[in-house]
Backbone as XML, in Angstrom:
<?xml version="1.0"?>
<chain id="A" units="angstrom">
  <residue number="1" name="UNK">
    <atom name="N" x="-131.399" y="-13.040" z="-99.540"/>
    <atom name="CA" x="-131.673" y="-13.992" z="-98.194"/>
    <atom name="C" x="-131.971" y="-13.232" z="-96.969"/>
  </residue>
  <residue number="2" name="UNK">
    <atom name="N" x="-131.577" y="-12.035" z="-96.851"/>
    <atom name="CA" x="-132.273" y="-11.058" z="-95.704"/>
    <atom name="C" x="-133.608" y="-10.932" z="-95.660"/>
  </residue>
  <residue number="3" name="UNK">
    <atom name="N" x="-134.251" y="-10.672" z="-96.968"/>
    <atom name="CA" x="-135.465" y="-10.552" z="-97.046"/>
    <atom name="C" x="-136.311" y="-11.985" z="-96.788"/>
  </residue>
  <residue number="4" name="UNK">
    <atom name="N" x="-135.948" y="-12.784" z="-96.580"/>
    <atom name="CA" x="-136.580" y="-14.109" z="-96.383"/>
    <atom name="C" x="-136.404" y="-14.260" z="-94.998"/>
  </residue>
  <residue number="5" name="UNK">
    <atom name="N" x="-135.410" y="-13.768" z="-94.221"/>
    <atom name="CA" x="-135.434" y="-14.012" z="-92.855"/>
    <atom name="C" x="-136.344" y="-12.840" z="-92.297"/>
  </residue>
  <residue number="6" name="UNK">
    <atom name="N" x="-136.529" y="-11.510" z="-92.786"/>
    <atom name="CA" x="-137.369" y="-10.650" z="-92.367"/>
    <atom name="C" x="-138.881" y="-11.077" z="-92.300"/>
  </residue>
  <residue number="7" name="UNK">
    <atom name="N" x="-138.975" y="-11.809" z="-93.474"/>
    <atom name="CA" x="-140.675" y="-12.216" z="-93.660"/>
    <atom name="C" x="-140.713" y="-13.177" z="-92.595"/>
  </residue>
  <residue number="8" name="UNK">
    <atom name="N" x="-139.971" y="-14.277" z="-92.398"/>
    <atom name="CA" x="-140.204" y="-15.363" z="-91.345"/>
    <atom name="C" x="-140.402" y="-14.539" z="-89.919"/>
  </residue>
  <residue number="9" name="UNK">
    <atom name="N" x="-139.764" y="-13.474" z="-89.817"/>
    <atom name="CA" x="-139.618" y="-12.804" z="-88.437"/>
    <atom name="C" x="-141.072" y="-12.070" z="-88.256"/>
  </residue>
  <residue number="10" name="UNK">
    <atom name="N" x="-141.767" y="-11.415" z="-89.134"/>
    <atom name="CA" x="-142.691" y="-11.025" z="-89.210"/>
    <atom name="C" x="-143.955" y="-12.224" z="-89.111"/>
  </residue>
  <residue number="11" name="UNK">
    <atom name="N" x="-143.732" y="-13.267" z="-89.748"/>
    <atom name="CA" x="-144.820" y="-14.297" z="-89.700"/>
    <atom name="C" x="-144.536" y="-14.766" z="-87.982"/>
  </residue>
  <residue number="12" name="UNK">
    <atom name="N" x="-143.304" y="-15.122" z="-87.230"/>
    <atom name="CA" x="-143.475" y="-15.550" z="-86.118"/>
    <atom name="C" x="-144.299" y="-14.435" z="-85.143"/>
  </residue>
  <residue number="13" name="UNK">
    <atom name="N" x="-144.031" y="-13.251" z="-85.474"/>
    <atom name="CA" x="-144.768" y="-12.057" z="-84.511"/>
    <atom name="C" x="-146.292" y="-12.457" z="-84.520"/>
  </residue>
  <residue number="14" name="UNK">
    <atom name="N" x="-146.515" y="-12.587" z="-85.895"/>
    <atom name="CA" x="-148.264" y="-12.340" z="-85.990"/>
    <atom name="C" x="-149.052" y="-13.550" z="-85.724"/>
  </residue>
  <residue number="15" name="UNK">
    <atom name="N" x="-148.275" y="-14.919" z="-85.506"/>
    <atom name="CA" x="-148.974" y="-16.125" z="-84.826"/>
    <atom name="C" x="-149.795" y="-15.799" z="-83.911"/>
  </residue>
  <residue number="16" name="UNK">
    <atom name="N" x="-150.653" y="-16.847" z="-83.542"/>
    <atom name="CA" x="-151.268" y="-16.639" z="-82.709"/>
    <atom name="C" x="-150.988" y="-17.789" z="-81.569"/>
  </residue>
  <residue number="17" name="UNK">
    <atom name="N" x="-150.441" y="-17.166" z="-80.516"/>
    <atom name="CA" x="-150.051" y="-18.213" z="-79.251"/>
    <atom name="C" x="-151.145" y="-18.309" z="-78.192"/>
  </residue>
  <residue number="18" name="UNK">
    <atom name="N" x="-150.938" y="-19.450" z="-77.373"/>
    <atom name="CA" x="-151.547" y="-19.471" z="-76.062"/>
    <atom name="C" x="-150.866" y="-19.103" z="-74.987"/>
  </residue>
  <residue number="19" name="UNK">
    <atom name="N" x="-151.361" y="-18.023" z="-74.251"/>
    <atom name="CA" x="-150.614" y="-17.361" z="-73.609"/>
    <atom name="C" x="-151.291" y="-17.279" z="-71.937"/>
  </residue>
  <residue number="20" name="UNK">
    <atom name="N" x="-150.674" y="-17.489" z="-71.135"/>
    <atom name="CA" x="-151.259" y="-18.268" z="-69.476"/>
    <atom name="C" x="-150.607" y="-16.967" z="-68.901"/>
  </residue>
  <residue number="21" name="UNK">
    <atom name="N" x="-151.474" y="-16.118" z="-68.192"/>
    <atom name="CA" x="-151.331" y="-15.459" z="-67.275"/>
    <atom name="C" x="-151.541" y="-15.812" z="-65.880"/>
  </residue>
  <residue number="22" name="UNK">
    <atom name="N" x="-150.558" y="-15.995" z="-64.742"/>
    <atom name="CA" x="-150.960" y="-16.401" z="-63.569"/>
    <atom name="C" x="-150.839" y="-15.167" z="-62.552"/>
  </residue>
  <residue number="23" name="UNK">
    <atom name="N" x="-151.947" y="-15.025" z="-61.980"/>
    <atom name="CA" x="-151.625" y="-14.053" z="-60.991"/>
    <atom name="C" x="-151.600" y="-14.680" z="-59.335"/>
  </residue>
  <residue number="24" name="UNK">
    <atom name="N" x="-150.845" y="-13.988" z="-58.622"/>
    <atom name="CA" x="-151.033" y="-14.365" z="-57.021"/>
    <atom name="C" x="-150.881" y="-13.178" z="-56.327"/>
  </residue>
  <residue number="25" name="UNK">
    <atom name="N" x="-151.739" y="-13.091" z="-55.205"/>
    <atom name="CA" x="-151.738" y="-12.318" z="-54.066"/>
    <atom name="C" x="-152.054" y="-12.830" z="-52.596"/>
  </residue>
  <residue number="26" name="UNK">
    <atom name="N" x="-151.576" y="-11.784" z="-51.717"/>
    <atom name="CA" x="-152.406" y="-11.881" z="-50.525"/>
    <atom name="C" x="-153.683" y="-11.062" z="-50.361"/>
  </residue>
  <residue number="27" name="UNK">
    <atom name="N" x="-153.880" y="-10.082" z="-51.180"/>
    <atom name="CA" x="-155.025" y="-9.177" z="-51.221"/>
    <atom name="C" x="-155.887" y="-9.382" z="-52.290"/>
  </residue>
  <residue number="28" name="UNK">
    <atom name="N" x="-156.981" y="-9.868" z="-51.776"/>
    <atom name="CA" x="-158.088" y="-10.471" z="-53.090"/>
    <atom name="C" x="-158.820" y="-9.202" z="-53.669"/>
  </residue>
  <residue number="29" name="UNK">
    <atom name="N" x="-158.726" y="-8.002" z="-52.977"/>
    <atom name="CA" x="-159.497" y="-7.252" z="-53.746"/>
    <atom name="C" x="-158.467" y="-6.519" z="-54.985"/>
  </residue>
  <residue number="30" name="UNK">
    <atom name="N" x="-157.053" y="-6.439" z="-54.341"/>
    <atom name="CA" x="-156.139" y="-5.949" z="-55.629"/>
    <atom name="C" x="-156.053" y="-6.715" z="-56.607"/>
  </residue>
  <residue number="31" name="UNK">
    <atom name="N" x="-156.071" y="-8.315" z="-56.067"/>
    <atom name="CA" x="-156.186" y="-9.383" z="-57.365"/>
    <atom name="C" x="-157.186" y="-8.907" z="-58.024"/>
  </residue>
  <residue number="32" name="UNK">
    <atom name="N" x="-158.178" y="-8.959" z="-57.974"/>
    <atom name="CA" x="-159.600" y="-8.937" z="-58.550"/>
    <atom name="C" x="-159.320" y="-7.771" z="-59.382"/>
  </residue>
  <residue number="33" name="UNK">
    <atom name="N" x="-158.904" y="-6.531" z="-58.957"/>
    <atom name="CA" x="-159.061" y="-5.955" z="-59.674"/>
    <atom name="C" x="-158.081" y="-5.739" z="-60.894"/>
  </residue>
  <residue number="34" name="UNK">
    <atom name="N" x="-156.751" y="-6.231" z="-60.742"/>
    <atom name="CA" x="-156.056" y="-6.534" z="-61.867"/>
    <atom name="C" x="-156.645" y="-7.618" z="-62.950"/>
  </residue>
  <residue number="35" name="UNK">
    <atom name="N" x="-156.792" y="-8.381" z="-62.551"/>
    <atom name="CA" x="-157.916" y="-9.502" z="-63.262"/>
    <atom name="C" x="-158.859" y="-9.122" z="-64.249"/>
  </residue>
  <residue number="36" name="UNK">
    <atom name="N" x="-160.039" y="-7.867" z="-63.584"/>
    <atom name="CA" x="-160.704" y="-7.644" z="-64.171"/>
    <atom name="C" x="-159.869" y="-6.217" z="-65.515"/>
  </residue>
  <residue number="37" name="UNK">
    <atom name="N" x="-159.065" y="-5.615" z="-65.200"/>
    <atom name="CA" x="-158.443" y="-4.914" z="-65.915"/>
    <atom name="C" x="-157.707" y="-5.687" z="-67.418"/>
  </residue>
  <residue number="38" name="UNK">
    <atom name="N" x="-157.110" y="-6.750" z="-66.901"/>
    <atom name="CA" x="-156.364" y="-7.584" z="-68.032"/>
    <atom name="C" x="-157.531" y="-8.241" z="-68.862"/>
  </residue>
  <residue number="39" name="UNK">
    <atom name="N" x="-158.772" y="-8.755" z="-68.266"/>
    <atom name="CA" x="-159.881" y="-9.048" z="-69.207"/>
    <atom name="C" x="-160.566" y="-8.141" z="-70.079"/>
  </residue>
  <residue number="40" name="UNK">
    <atom name="N" x="-160.810" y="-6.852" z="-69.256"/>
    <atom name="CA" x="-161.186" y="-5.608" z="-70.268"/>
    <atom name="C" x="-160.223" y="-5.446" z="-71.455"/>
  </residue>
  <residue number="41" name="UNK">
    <atom name="N" x="-158.710" y="-5.127" z="-71.038"/>
    <atom name="CA" x="-157.913" y="-4.921" z="-72.267"/>
    <atom name="C" x="-158.129" y="-5.979" z="-73.254"/>
  </residue>
  <residue number="42" name="UNK">
    <atom name="N" x="-158.415" y="-7.425" z="-72.941"/>
    <atom name="CA" x="-158.269" y="-8.264" z="-74.069"/>
    <atom name="C" x="-159.172" y="-8.136" z="-74.770"/>
  </residue>
  <residue number="43" name="UNK">
    <atom name="N" x="-160.862" y="-7.986" z="-73.780"/>
    <atom name="CA" x="-161.816" y="-8.023" z="-74.701"/>
    <atom name="C" x="-162.002" y="-6.816" z="-75.432"/>
  </residue>
  <residue number="44" name="UNK">
    <atom name="N" x="-161.203" y="-5.704" z="-75.363"/>
    <atom name="CA" x="-161.278" y="-4.293" z="-76.090"/>
    <atom name="C" x="-160.559" y="-4.726" z="-77.420"/>
  </residue>
  <residue number="45" name="UNK">
    <atom name="N" x="-159.193" y="-5.592" z="-77.232"/>
    <atom name="CA" x="-158.695" y="-5.807" z="-78.539"/>
    <atom name="C" x="-159.435" y="-7.072" z="-79.290"/>
  </residue>
  <residue number="46" name="UNK">
    <atom name="N" x="-160.375" y="-7.827" z="-78.973"/>
    <atom name="CA" x="-161.196" y="-8.518" z="-79.385"/>
    <atom name="C" x="-160.370" y="-10.022" z="-79.351"/>
  </residue>
  <residue number="47" name="UNK">
    <atom name="N" x="-159.874" y="-10.287" z="-78.267"/>
    <atom name="CA" x="-159.090" y="-11.588" z="-78.082"/>
    <atom name="C" x="-159.956" y="-12.779" z="-77.632"/>
  </residue>
  <residue number="48" name="UNK">
    <atom name="N" x="-159.956" y="-14.061" z="-77.781"/>
    <atom name="CA" x="-160.135" y="-14.977" z="-76.899"/>
    <atom name="C" x="-159.511" y="-15.165" z="-75.615"/>
  </residue>
  <residue number="49" name="UNK">
    <atom name="N" x="-160.759" y="-14.940" z="-74.639"/>
    <atom name="CA" x="-160.095" y="-14.816" z="-72.946"/>
    <atom name="C" x="-160.895" y="-15.987" z="-72.687"/>
  </residue>
  <residue number="50" name="UNK">
    <atom name="N" x="-160.154" y="-16.791" z="-71.692"/>
    <atom name="CA" x="-160.681" y="-17.818" z="-70.661"/>
    <atom name="C" x="-160.287" y="-17.381" z="-69.079"/>
  </residue>
  <residue number="51" name="UNK">
    <atom name="N" x="-160.979" y="-17.219" z="-68.553"/>
    <atom name="CA" x="-160.892" y="-16.813" z="-67.056"/>
    <atom name="C" x="-161.422" y="-15.474" z="-66.708"/>
  </residue>
  <residue number="52" name="UNK">
    <atom name="N" x="-161.204" y="-14.843" z="-65.414"/>
    <atom name="CA" x="-160.357" y="-15.651" z="-64.560"/>
    <atom name="C" x="-160.640" y="-16.891" z="-63.715"/>
  </residue>
  <residue number="53" name="UNK">
    <atom name="N" x="-159.584" y="-17.931" z="-63.768"/>
    <atom name="CA" x="-160.240" y="-19.064" z="-63.288"/>
    <atom name="C" x="-159.746" y="-19.094" z="-61.717"/>
  </residue>
  <residue number="54" name="UNK">
    <atom name="N" x="-160.148" y="-19.052" z="-60.920"/>
    <atom name="CA" x="-159.940" y="-19.286" z="-59.205"/>
    <atom name="C" x="-159.565" y="-20.387" z="-58.859"/>
  </residue>
  <residue number="55" name="UNK">
    <atom name="N" x="-158.401" y="-20.358" z="-58.260"/>
    <atom name="CA" x="-157.391" y="-21.693" z="-57.791"/>
    <atom name="C" x="-157.898" y="-21.587" z="-56.182"/>
  </residue>
  <residue number="56" name="UNK">
    <atom name="N" x="-157.608" y="-22.783" z="-55.693"/>
    <atom name="CA" x="-157.943" y="-22.825" z="-54.048"/>
    <atom name="C" x="-156.831" y="-21.970" z="-53.397"/>
  </residue>
  <residue number="57" name="UNK">
    <atom name="N" x="-157.620" y="-21.501" z="-52.539"/>
    <atom name="CA" x="-156.599" y="-20.320" z="-51.640"/>
    <atom name="C" x="-155.509" y="-21.601" z="-50.809"/>
  </residue>
  <residue number="58" name="UNK">
    <atom name="N" x="-154.260" y="-21.353" z="-51.138"/>
    <atom name="CA" x="-153.248" y="-21.766" z="-50.145"/>
    <atom name="C" x="-153.468" y="-20.994" z="-48.590"/>
  </residue>
  <residue number="59" name="UNK">
    <atom name="N" x="-153.455" y="-21.805" z="-47.588"/>
    <atom name="CA" x="-153.666" y="-21.402" z="-46.266"/>
    <atom name="C" x="-152.377" y="-21.826" z="-45.595"/>
  </residue>
  <residue number="60" name="UNK">
    <atom name="N" x="-151.249" y="-20.633" z="-45.254"/>
    <atom name="CA" x="-149.905" y="-21.216" z="-44.713"/>
    <atom name="C" x="-150.404" y="-20.691" z="-43.177"/>
  </residue>
  <residue number="61" name="UNK">
    <atom name="N" x="-150.065" y="-21.846" z="-42.193"/>
    <atom name="CA" x="-150.636" y="-21.553" z="-40.739"/>
    <atom name="C" x="-149.180" y="-21.630" z="-39.882"/>
  </residue>
  <residue number="62" name="UNK">
    <atom name="N" x="-149.006" y="-21.022" z="-39.082"/>
    <atom name="CA" x="-147.878" y="-21.177" z="-37.918"/>
    <atom name="C" x="-148.691" y="-21.029" z="-36.594"/>
  </residue>
  <residue number="63" name="UNK">
    <atom name="N" x="-148.224" y="-22.164" z="-35.759"/>
    <atom name="CA" x="-148.540" y="-21.897" z="-34.143"/>
    <atom name="C" x="-147.574" y="-21.784" z="-33.640"/>
  </residue>
  <residue number="64" name="UNK">
    <atom name="N" x="-147.386" y="-20.918" z="-32.368"/>
    <atom name="CA" x="-146.491" y="-20.659" z="-31.622"/>
    <atom name="C" x="-146.838" y="-20.393" z="-30.207"/>
  </residue>
  <residue number="65" name="UNK">
    <atom name="N" x="-145.973" y="-20.418" z="-29.233"/>
    <atom name="CA" x="-146.339" y="-20.346" z="-27.833"/>
    <atom name="C" x="-146.270" y="-18.730" z="-27.547"/>
  </residue>
  <residue number="66" name="UNK">
    <atom name="N" x="-147.042" y="-18.242" z="-26.809"/>
    <atom name="CA" x="-146.999" y="-16.848" z="-26.445"/>
    <atom name="C" x="-145.890" y="-16.607" z="-25.400"/>
  </residue>
  <residue number="67" name="UNK">
    <atom name="N" x="-145.663" y="-17.857" z="-24.653"/>
    <atom name="CA" x="-144.701" y="-17.552" z="-23.559"/>
    <atom name="C" x="-143.299" y="-17.486" z="-24.099"/>
  </residue>
  <residue number="68" name="UNK">
    <atom name="N" x="-142.468" y="-16.645" z="-23.868"/>
    <atom name="CA" x="-140.999" y="-16.343" z="-24.503"/>
    <atom name="C" x="-139.974" y="-17.630" z="-23.769"/>
  </residue>
  <residue number="69" name="UNK">
    <atom name="N" x="-140.215" y="-17.766" z="-22.616"/>
    <atom name="CA" x="-139.765" y="-18.236" z="-21.903"/>
    <atom name="C" x="-139.922" y="-20.299" z="-21.658"/>
  </residue>
  <residue number="70" name="UNK">
    <atom name="N" x="-141.202" y="-20.225" z="-21.898"/>
    <atom name="CA" x="-141.336" y="-21.786" z="-21.796"/>
    <atom name="C" x="-142.361" y="-22.042" z="-20.546"/>
  </residue>
  <residue number="71" name="UNK">
    <atom name="N" x="-142.367" y="-21.160" z="-19.609"/>
    <atom name="CA" x="-143.033" y="-21.620" z="-18.429"/>
    <atom name="C" x="-144.433" y="-20.934" z="-18.359"/>
  </residue>
  <residue number="72" name="UNK">
    <atom name="N" x="-145.233" y="-21.356" z="-17.680"/>
    <atom name="CA" x="-146.545" y="-20.723" z="-17.272"/>
    <atom name="C" x="-147.316" y="-21.535" z="-18.232"/>
  </residue>
  <residue number="73" name="UNK">
    <atom name="N" x="-148.641" y="-21.043" z="-18.348"/>
    <atom name="CA" x="-149.768" y="-21.747" z="-18.691"/>
    <atom name="C" x="-149.711" y="-21.782" z="-20.394"/>
  </residue>
  <residue number="74" name="UNK">
    <atom name="N" x="-150.004" y="-23.107" z="-20.998"/>
    <atom name="CA" x="-149.585" y="-23.180" z="-22.232"/>
    <atom name="C" x="-150.530" y="-22.335" z="-23.183"/>
  </residue>
  <residue number="75" name="UNK">
    <atom name="N" x="-150.158" y="-21.336" z="-23.831"/>
    <atom name="CA" x="-150.881" y="-20.824" z="-24.765"/>
    <atom name="C" x="-150.413" y="-20.308" z="-25.781"/>
  </residue>
  <residue number="76" name="UNK">
    <atom name="N" x="-151.140" y="-20.463" z="-27.178"/>
    <atom name="CA" x="-150.691" y="-20.472" z="-28.353"/>
    <atom name="C" x="-151.193" y="-19.100" z="-28.985"/>
  </residue>
  <residue number="77" name="UNK">
    <atom name="N" x="-150.451" y="-18.546" z="-30.032"/>
    <atom name="CA" x="-150.943" y="-17.670" z="-31.164"/>
    <atom name="C" x="-150.609" y="-18.436" z="-32.244"/>
  </residue>
  <residue number="78" name="UNK">
    <atom name="N" x="-152.219" y="-18.345" z="-33.108"/>
    <atom name="CA" x="-152.237" y="-18.877" z="-34.534"/>
    <atom name="C" x="-151.937" y="-17.688" z="-35.559"/>
  </residue>
  <residue number="79" name="UNK">
    <atom name="N" x="-151.211" y="-18.123" z="-36.300"/>
    <atom name="CA" x="-150.795" y="-16.794" z="-37.405"/>
    <atom name="C" x="-151.207" y="-17.588" z="-38.864"/>
  </residue>
  <residue number="80" name="UNK">
    <atom name="N" x="-151.952" y="-16.855" z="-39.892"/>
    <atom name="CA" x="-152.037" y="-17.570" z="-40.861"/>
    <atom name="C" x="-152.272" y="-16.634" z="-42.230"/>
  </residue>
  <residue number="81" name="UNK">
    <atom name="N" x="-151.426" y="-17.051" z="-43.368"/>
    <atom name="CA" x="-151.153" y="-16.245" z="-44.510"/>
    <atom name="C" x="-152.121" y="-16.877" z="-45.686"/>
  </residue>
  <residue number="82" name="UNK">
    <atom name="N" x="-153.119" y="-16.079" z="-46.158"/>
    <atom name="CA" x="-153.747" y="-16.643" z="-47.271"/>
    <atom name="C" x="-153.204" y="-16.257" z="-48.457"/>
  </residue>
  <residue number="83" name="UNK">
    <atom name="N" x="-152.955" y="-17.251" z="-49.415"/>
    <atom name="CA" x="-152.364" y="-16.933" z="-50.871"/>
    <atom name="C" x="-153.437" y="-17.073" z="-51.883"/>
  </residue>
  <residue number="84" name="UNK">
    <atom name="N" x="-153.924" y="-16.427" z="-52.562"/>
    <atom name="CA" x="-155.016" y="-16.336" z="-53.776"/>
    <atom name="C" x="-154.224" y="-16.224" z="-54.945"/>
  </residue>
  <residue number="85" name="UNK">
    <atom name="N" x="-154.879" y="-17.316" z="-56.012"/>
    <atom name="CA" x="-154.296" y="-17.604" z="-57.197"/>
    <atom name="C" x="-155.413" y="-17.529" z="-58.313"/>
  </residue>
  <residue number="86" name="UNK">
    <atom name="N" x="-155.203" y="-16.683" z="-59.363"/>
    <atom name="CA" x="-156.025" y="-16.530" z="-60.545"/>
    <atom name="C" x="-155.345" y="-17.014" z="-61.940"/>
  </residue>
  <residue number="87" name="UNK">
    <atom name="N" x="-155.854" y="-17.718" z="-62.737"/>
    <atom name="CA" x="-155.325" y="-17.978" z="-64.320"/>
    <atom name="C" x="-156.318" y="-17.256" z="-65.171"/>
  </residue>
  <residue number="88" name="UNK">
    <atom name="N" x="-155.585" y="-16.713" z="-66.257"/>
    <atom name="CA" x="-156.245" y="-16.201" z="-67.643"/>
    <atom name="C" x="-155.831" y="-16.759" z="-68.562"/>
  </residue>
  <residue number="89" name="UNK">
    <atom name="N" x="-156.308" y="-17.257" z="-69.303"/>
    <atom name="CA" x="-155.900" y="-17.751" z="-70.931"/>
    <atom name="C" x="-156.315" y="-16.884" z="-72.164"/>
  </residue>
  <residue number="90" name="UNK">
    <atom name="N" x="-155.301" y="-16.390" z="-72.753"/>
    <atom name="CA" x="-155.333" y="-15.413" z="-73.667"/>
    <atom name="C" x="-154.828" y="-16.312" z="-75.131"/>
  </residue>
  <residue number="91" name="UNK">
    <atom name="N" x="-155.387" y="-16.068" z="-76.419"/>
    <atom name="CA" x="-155.438" y="-16.546" z="-77.776"/>
    <atom name="C" x="-154.951" y="-15.660" z="-78.223"/>
  </residue>
  <residue number="92" name="UNK">
    <atom name="N" x="-153.504" y="-15.103" z="-78.332"/>
    <atom name="CA" x="-153.512" y="-13.800" z="-79.365"/>
    <atom name="C" x="-151.825" y="-13.853" z="-79.753"/>
  </residue>
  <residue number="93" name="UNK">
    <atom name="N" x="-151.427" y="-12.834" z="-80.556"/>
    <atom name="CA" x="-149.875" y="-12.386" z="-80.888"/>
    <atom name="C" x="-149.393" y="-12.041" z="-79.851"/>
  </residue>
  <residue number="94" name="UNK">
    <atom name="N" x="-148.238" y="-12.438" z="-79.947"/>
    <atom name="CA" x="-147.284" y="-12.083" z="-78.456"/>
    <atom name="C" x="-147.145" y="-10.422" z="-78.328"/>
  </residue>
  <residue number="95" name="UNK">
    <atom name="N" x="-147.102" y="-9.506" z="-79.698"/>
    <atom name="CA" x="-147.142" y="-8.062" z="-79.032"/>
    <atom name="C" x="-148.453" y="-7.329" z="-78.517"/>
  </residue>
  <residue number="96" name="UNK">
    <atom name="N" x="-149.574" y="-8.138" z="-78.946"/>
    <atom name="CA" x="-150.637" y="-7.747" z="-78.130"/>
    <atom name="C" x="-150.509" y="-7.881" z="-76.934"/>
  </residue>
  <residue number="97" name="UNK">
    <atom name="N" x="-150.067" y="-9.192" z="-76.500"/>
    <atom name="CA" x="-150.098" y="-9.355" z="-74.867"/>
    <atom name="C" x="-149.116" y="-8.513" z="-74.221"/>
  </residue>
  <residue number="98" name="UNK">
    <atom name="N" x="-148.218" y="-7.810" z="-74.989"/>
    <atom name="CA" x="-147.254" y="-6.826" z="-74.302"/>
    <atom name="C" x="-148.009" y="-5.434" z="-74.159"/>
  </residue>
  <residue number="99" name="UNK">
    <atom name="N" x="-149.096" y="-5.145" z="-75.244"/>
    <atom name="CA" x="-149.921" y="-4.098" z="-74.585"/>
    <atom name="C" x="-150.749" y="-3.988" z="-73.631"/>
  </residue>
  <residue number="100" name="UNK">
    <atom name="N" x="-151.397" y="-5.247" z="-73.611"/>
    <atom name="CA" x="-152.598" y="-5.453" z="-72.352"/>
    <atom name="C" x="-151.547" y="-5.493" z="-71.183"/>
  </residue>
  <residue number="101" name="UNK">
    <atom name="N" x="-150.774" y="-6.368" z="-71.074"/>
    <atom name="CA" x="-149.958" y="-6.408" z="-69.556"/>
    <atom name="C" x="-149.117" y="-4.986" z="-69.315"/>
  </residue>
  <residue number="102" name="UNK">
    <atom name="N" x="-149.394" y="-3.890" z="-70.290"/>
    <atom name="CA" x="-148.494" y="-2.766" z="-69.803"/>
    <atom name="C" x="-149.191" y="-1.808" z="-69.150"/>
  </residue>
  <residue number="103" name="UNK">
    <atom name="N" x="-150.509" y="-2.557" z="-68.308"/>
    <atom name="CA" x="-151.593" y="-1.774" z="-67.441"/>
    <atom name="C" x="-150.666" y="-1.506" z="-66.251"/>
  </residue>
  <residue number="104" name="UNK">
    <atom name="N" x="-151.321" y="-0.389" z="-65.529"/>
    <atom name="CA" x="-150.611" y="-0.248" z="-63.908"/>
    <atom name="C" x="-151.115" y="-1.353" z="-63.047"/>
  </residue>
  <residue number="105" name="UNK">
    <atom name="N" x="-150.260" y="-2.459" z="-62.615"/>
    <atom name="CA" x="-150.741" y="-3.461" z="-61.660"/>
    <atom name="C" x="-150.453" y="-3.180" z="-60.017"/>
  </residue>
  <residue number="106" name="UNK">
    <atom name="N" x="-151.301" y="-3.384" z="-59.511"/>
    <atom name="CA" x="-151.369" y="-3.354" z="-58.265"/>
    <atom name="C" x="-150.398" y="-3.524" z="-57.303"/>
  </residue>
  <residue number="107" name="UNK">
    <atom name="N" x="-149.903" y="-3.091" z="-56.080"/>
    <atom name="CA" x="-148.992" y="-3.657" z="-55.266"/>
    <atom name="C" x="-149.620" y="-4.955" z="-54.555"/>
  </residue>
  <residue number="108" name="UNK">
    <atom name="N" x="-148.798" y="-5.817" z="-54.408"/>
    <atom name="CA" x="-148.648" y="-6.665" z="-53.858"/>
    <atom name="C" x="-149.191" y="-8.079" z="-54.969"/>
  </residue>
  <residue number="109" name="UNK">
    <atom name="N" x="-149.593" y="-7.634" z="-56.054"/>
    <atom name="CA" x="-149.659" y="-8.871" z="-57.064"/>
    <atom name="C" x="-148.728" y="-9.123" z="-58.037"/>
  </residue>
  <residue number="110" name="UNK">
    <atom name="N" x="-148.369" y="-10.473" z="-57.782"/>
    <atom name="CA" x="-147.134" y="-10.934" z="-58.858"/>
    <atom name="C" x="-148.002" y="-11.705" z="-60.121"/>
  </residue>
  <residue number="111" name="UNK">
    <atom name="N" x="-147.543" y="-11.272" z="-61.263"/>
    <atom name="CA" x="-147.861" y="-11.614" z="-62.489"/>
    <atom name="C" x="-146.691" y="-12.681" z="-63.140"/>
  </residue>
  <residue number="112" name="UNK">
    <atom name="N" x="-147.224" y="-13.478" z="-63.526"/>
    <atom name="CA" x="-146.341" y="-14.643" z="-64.533"/>
    <atom name="C" x="-146.971" y="-14.887" z="-65.781"/>
  </residue>
  <residue number="113" name="UNK">
    <atom name="N" x="-146.185" y="-14.413" z="-66.729"/>
    <atom name="CA" x="-147.216" y="-14.864" z="-67.911"/>
    <atom name="C" x="-146.116" y="-15.907" z="-68.841"/>
  </residue>
  <residue number="114" name="UNK">
    <atom name="N" x="-146.714" y="-17.072" z="-69.234"/>
    <atom name="CA" x="-146.305" y="-18.057" z="-69.672"/>
    <atom name="C" x="-146.672" y="-18.163" z="-71.272"/>
  </residue>
  <residue number="115" name="UNK">
    <atom name="N" x="-145.636" y="-18.325" z="-72.461"/>
    <atom name="CA" x="-146.447" y="-18.531" z="-73.746"/>
    <atom name="C" x="-146.417" y="-20.052" z="-74.015"/>
  </residue>
  <residue number="116" name="UNK">
    <atom name="N" x="-147.394" y="-20.804" z="-74.199"/>
    <atom name="CA" x="-147.389" y="-21.958" z="-74.390"/>
    <atom name="C" x="-147.068" y="-22.825" z="-75.862"/>
  </residue>
  <residue number="117" name="UNK">
    <atom name="N" x="-147.238" y="-21.711" z="-76.759"/>
    <atom name="CA" x="-146.992" y="-21.983" z="-78.052"/>
    <atom name="C" x="-148.087" y="-21.702" z="-79.074"/>
  </residue>
  <residue number="118" name="UNK">
    <atom name="N" x="-148.247" y="-22.524" z="-80.258"/>
    <atom name="CA" x="-149.294" y="-22.112" z="-80.843"/>
    <atom name="C" x="-150.383" y="-22.572" z="-80.836"/>
  </residue>
  <residue number="119" name="UNK">
    <atom name="N" x="-151.750" y="-21.797" z="-81.112"/>
    <atom name="CA" x="-152.993" y="-22.426" z="-80.813"/>
    <atom name="C" x="-153.822" y="-23.167" z="-81.875"/>
  </residue>
</chain>
């Protein structure tokens, strides 16, 4: 009975999964570097890769008064933060993705890995 469980566990590991890697950052240069590294690693392992897909940039804006007391000329400061997002889709076994995502990820880049199921 234990041999049967061991075989099913091995077959689950070798199944091909659809994996979506979502990268977000405020710094485009770091984000593009991580995308290129992930794609290069996937191509070296001969995996099916789609992306990086560039999603629209979110621009968060805040407008504030310059004057702390409220008196004087109405002058405003405008601040904004841009959030860039990329999506990479892979079709591979889950253990291969662990090897690919073990690269050195640049600071200020958030990585989210989602396993969608079998391809």
